[in-house]
Coordinates of C-alpha atoms in Angstrom, one line a residue:
X151 CA 0.2 -0.1 0.1
X152 CA 2.9 2.5 0.9
X153 CA 4.7 1.8 -2.5
X154 CA 1.5 2.4 -4.4
X155 CA 0.8 5.6 -2.5
X156 CA 4.3 6.7 -2.9
X157 CA 4.0 6.5 -6.8
X158 CA 0.5 7.7 -6.8
X159 CA 1.6 11.2 -5.3
X160 CA 4.3 11.3 -7.7
X161 CA 2.0 10.4 -10.6
X162 CA -0.5 13.2 -9.4
X163 CA 2.6 15.5 -9.7
X164 CA 3.2 14.4 -13.3
X165 CA -0.5 14.9 -14.0
X166 CA -0.4 18.5 -12.9
X167 CA 2.8 19.1 -14.8
X168 CA 1.3 17.6 -17.8
X169 CA -1.4 20.0 -17.9
X170 CA 1.1 23.1 -18.5
X171 CA 1.8 24.0 -21.8
X172 CA 5.5 23.4 -22.6
X173 CA 7.8 24.2 -25.6
X174 CA 9.8 21.1 -25.1
X175 CA 8.8 17.5 -23.9
X176 CA 9.7 17.2 -20.3
X177 CA 10.7 13.6 -19.7
X178 CA 9.5 12.3 -16.3
X179 CA 12.6 10.5 -15.6
X180 CA 14.7 13.5 -15.7
X181 CA 13.5 15.1 -12.6
X182 CA 15.2 14.6 -9.3
X183 CA 11.8 14.1 -7.8
X184 CA 11.6 10.7 -9.8
X185 CA 14.7 9.4 -8.2
X186 CA 13.6 10.3 -4.8
X187 CA 10.4 8.4 -5.3
X188 CA 12.1 5.3 -6.2
X189 CA 14.5 5.6 -3.3
X190 CA 11.3 6.1 -1.1
X191 CA 9.3 3.1 -2.9
X192 CA 12.5 1.0 -2.2
X193 CA 12.7 2.2 1.5
X194 CA 8.6 1.3 1.6
X195 CA 9.5 -2.4 0.9
X196 CA 12.0 -2.9 3.9
X197 CA 11.6 -2.9 7.6
X198 CA 12.7 0.7 7.7
X199 CA 9.2 2.1 7.2
X200 CA 7.5 0.2 9.8
X201 CA 9.2 -2.2 12.4
X202 CA 6.3 -4.1 13.3
X203 CA 2.5 -4.1 14.0
X204 CA 0.7 -3.9 17.5
X205 CA -2.4 -6.4 17.2
X206 CA -5.8 -4.8 17.8
X207 CA -8.7 -3.5 15.9
X208 CA -7.6 -1.9 13.7
X209 CA -4.0 -3.3 13.8
X210 CA -1.6 -0.3 14.4
X211 CA 1.8 -0.2 12.4
X212 CA 4.8 0.6 14.5
X213 CA 6.5 3.7 12.4
X214 CA 10.3 3.2 11.8
X215 CA 12.7 5.8 10.8
X216 CA 11.5 5.4 7.2
X217 CA 8.0 7.0 8.0
X218 CA 9.8 10.6 8.1
X219 CA 10.9 10.0 4.5
X220 CA 7.6 8.7 3.1
X221 CA 6.1 11.8 4.9
X222 CA 8.3 14.2 3.6
X223 CA 7.9 12.9 0.1
X224 CA 4.2 12.9 0.3
X225 CA 3.8 16.3 1.4
X226 CA 6.3 17.6 -1.0
X227 CA 4.6 16.0 -4.1
X228 CA 1.2 17.4 -2.8
X229 CA 2.6 20.9 -2.2
X230 CA 4.4 21.0 -5.4
X231 CA 1.2 20.0 -7.1
X232 CA -0.9 22.5 -5.5
X233 CA 1.9 25.2 -6.2
X234 CA 2.1 24.3 -9.8
X235 CA -1.7 24.4 -10.1
X236 CA -1.7 28.0 -8.3
X237 CA 0.9 29.2 -10.6
X238 CA -1.0 28.1 -13.5
X239 CA -4.4 29.6 -12.4
X240 CA -2.4 32.7 -11.7
X241 CA -1.1 33.1 -15.3
X242 CA -4.5 32.1 -16.9
X243 CA -6.2 34.5 -19.2
X244 CA -9.7 33.2 -19.4
X245 CA -12.1 32.5 -16.9
X246 CA -12.7 28.8 -18.6
X247 CA -9.2 28.1 -18.1
X248 CA -9.3 29.0 -14.3
X249 CA -12.4 26.9 -13.7
X250 CA -10.3 23.8 -15.4
X251 CA -7.9 23.9 -12.4
X252 CA -10.2 25.0 -9.4
X253 CA -11.6 21.5 -8.8
X254 CA -8.0 19.9 -8.9
X255 CA -7.0 22.2 -6.2
X256 CA -9.9 21.4 -4.2
X257 CA -9.4 17.7 -4.8
X258 CA -5.8 17.8 -3.8
X259 CA -6.2 19.6 -0.5
X260 CA -7.7 16.7 1.5
X261 CA -4.9 14.4 0.0
X262 CA -2.1 16.8 0.7
X263 CA -3.4 18.4 4.1
X264 CA -5.8 16.0 5.8
X265 CA -4.4 12.5 4.6
X266 CA -0.9 13.1 6.3
X267 CA -2.7 14.5 9.4
X268 CA -4.9 11.7 9.7
X269 CA -2.7 8.8 8.5
X270 CA 0.6 10.0 10.2
X271 CA 0.2 12.8 12.9
X272 CA -2.5 11.3 14.7
X273 CA -1.3 7.8 14.7
X274 CA 2.0 8.6 15.8
X275 CA 0.4 10.5 18.7
X276 CA -1.3 7.2 19.6
X277 CA -4.8 7.8 17.8
X278 CA -5.3 5.8 14.5
X279 CA -9.0 5.5 14.3
X280 CA -9.1 8.2 11.5
X281 CA -6.8 6.3 9.2
X282 CA -9.7 4.8 7.4
X283 CA -10.7 8.3 6.2
X284 CA -7.7 8.1 3.7
X285 CA -9.9 6.3 1.1
X286 CA -12.5 8.9 1.7
X287 CA -9.8 11.7 0.7
X288 CA -8.9 9.6 -2.5
X289 CA -12.6 9.4 -3.7
X290 CA -13.0 13.1 -3.1
X291 CA -9.9 13.7 -5.3
X292 CA -11.2 11.4 -8.1
X293 CA -14.6 13.0 -8.0
X294 CA -13.2 16.6 -8.5
X295 CA -10.7 15.3 -11.3
X296 CA -13.5 13.6 -13.1
X297 CA -15.8 16.6 -12.6
X298 CA -13.1 18.9 -14.1
X299 CA -12.2 16.4 -17.0
X300 CA -15.9 15.9 -17.9
X301 CA -17.4 19.4 -17.2
X302 CA -14.7 21.7 -17.9
X303 CA -12.7 19.7 -20.5
X304 CA -9.5 19.5 -18.6
X305 CA -8.1 16.9 -20.8
X306 CA -9.4 16.2 -24.4
X307 CA -11.1 13.0 -23.6
X308 CA -13.1 12.9 -26.7
X309 CA -9.9 12.4 -29.0
X310 CA -8.8 9.5 -26.9
X311 CA -12.4 8.0 -27.3
X312 CA -12.3 8.4 -30.8
X313 CA -8.8 6.8 -31.3
X314 CA -9.6 4.2 -29.1
X315 CA -12.8 3.3 -31.0
X316 CA -11.2 3.7 -34.5
X317 CA -8.4 1.3 -33.4
X318 CA -10.8 -1.3 -32.1
X319 CA -12.8 -0.9 -35.3
X320 CA -9.6 -1.4 -37.5
X321 CA -8.3 -4.5 -35.2
X322 CA -11.6 -6.1 -35.5
X323 CA -11.9 -5.6 -39.2
X324 CA -8.3 -7.0 -39.8
X325 CA -9.1 -9.9 -37.7
X326 CA -12.1 -10.8 -39.4
X327 CA -10.4 -10.5 -42.7
X328 CA -7.4 -12.7 -41.4
X329 CA -10.2 -15.5 -40.2
X330 CA -12.2 -15.3 -43.5
X331 CA -9.1 -15.6 -45.7
X332 CA -8.0 -18.5 -43.4
X333 CA -11.3 -20.4 -43.4
X334 CA -11.1 -20.0 -47.5
X335 CA -7.7 -21.3 -47.8
X336 CA -8.4 -24.2 -45.2
X337 CA -11.9 -25.1 -46.9
X338 CA -10.3 -25.3 -50.3

């Protein structure tokens, strides 16, 4: 779970960066944050993150020294995403462009602020009952991103749907032609 969360917050940052108009194609692996993400993901797979689990309902993990790296990475990715969106909103010229970004910021705030608080700070203080709300924060984020895509045209989904449909139709046509020719050759 922690490894997927590590890559999820990095992918959030990449999503936000991909929304900006750029002159050159930026490679995701050229950013230092990519390498930091990989290191944090490797640390997540070791006992460096959690040293054990205390039995109970719910079971409470015992944080290790790696939790600080994970926490810093998660907050940094969320903060970079919010900052990038803020700069993009500040430099937009039309109200339509601003409306595209606003739901993203509203969706990122629970993940960037509330999730670290309820998933790390409160459990570290001995109260882990609110960890289950992390899934609610993810649901809020996905809802706002979907709203921004569908309602405000954040991403050009229509082009993707048309290309996917065309690819599927072409593949089906070629498969039918292949099986038709194969049937004719084997039946003769």
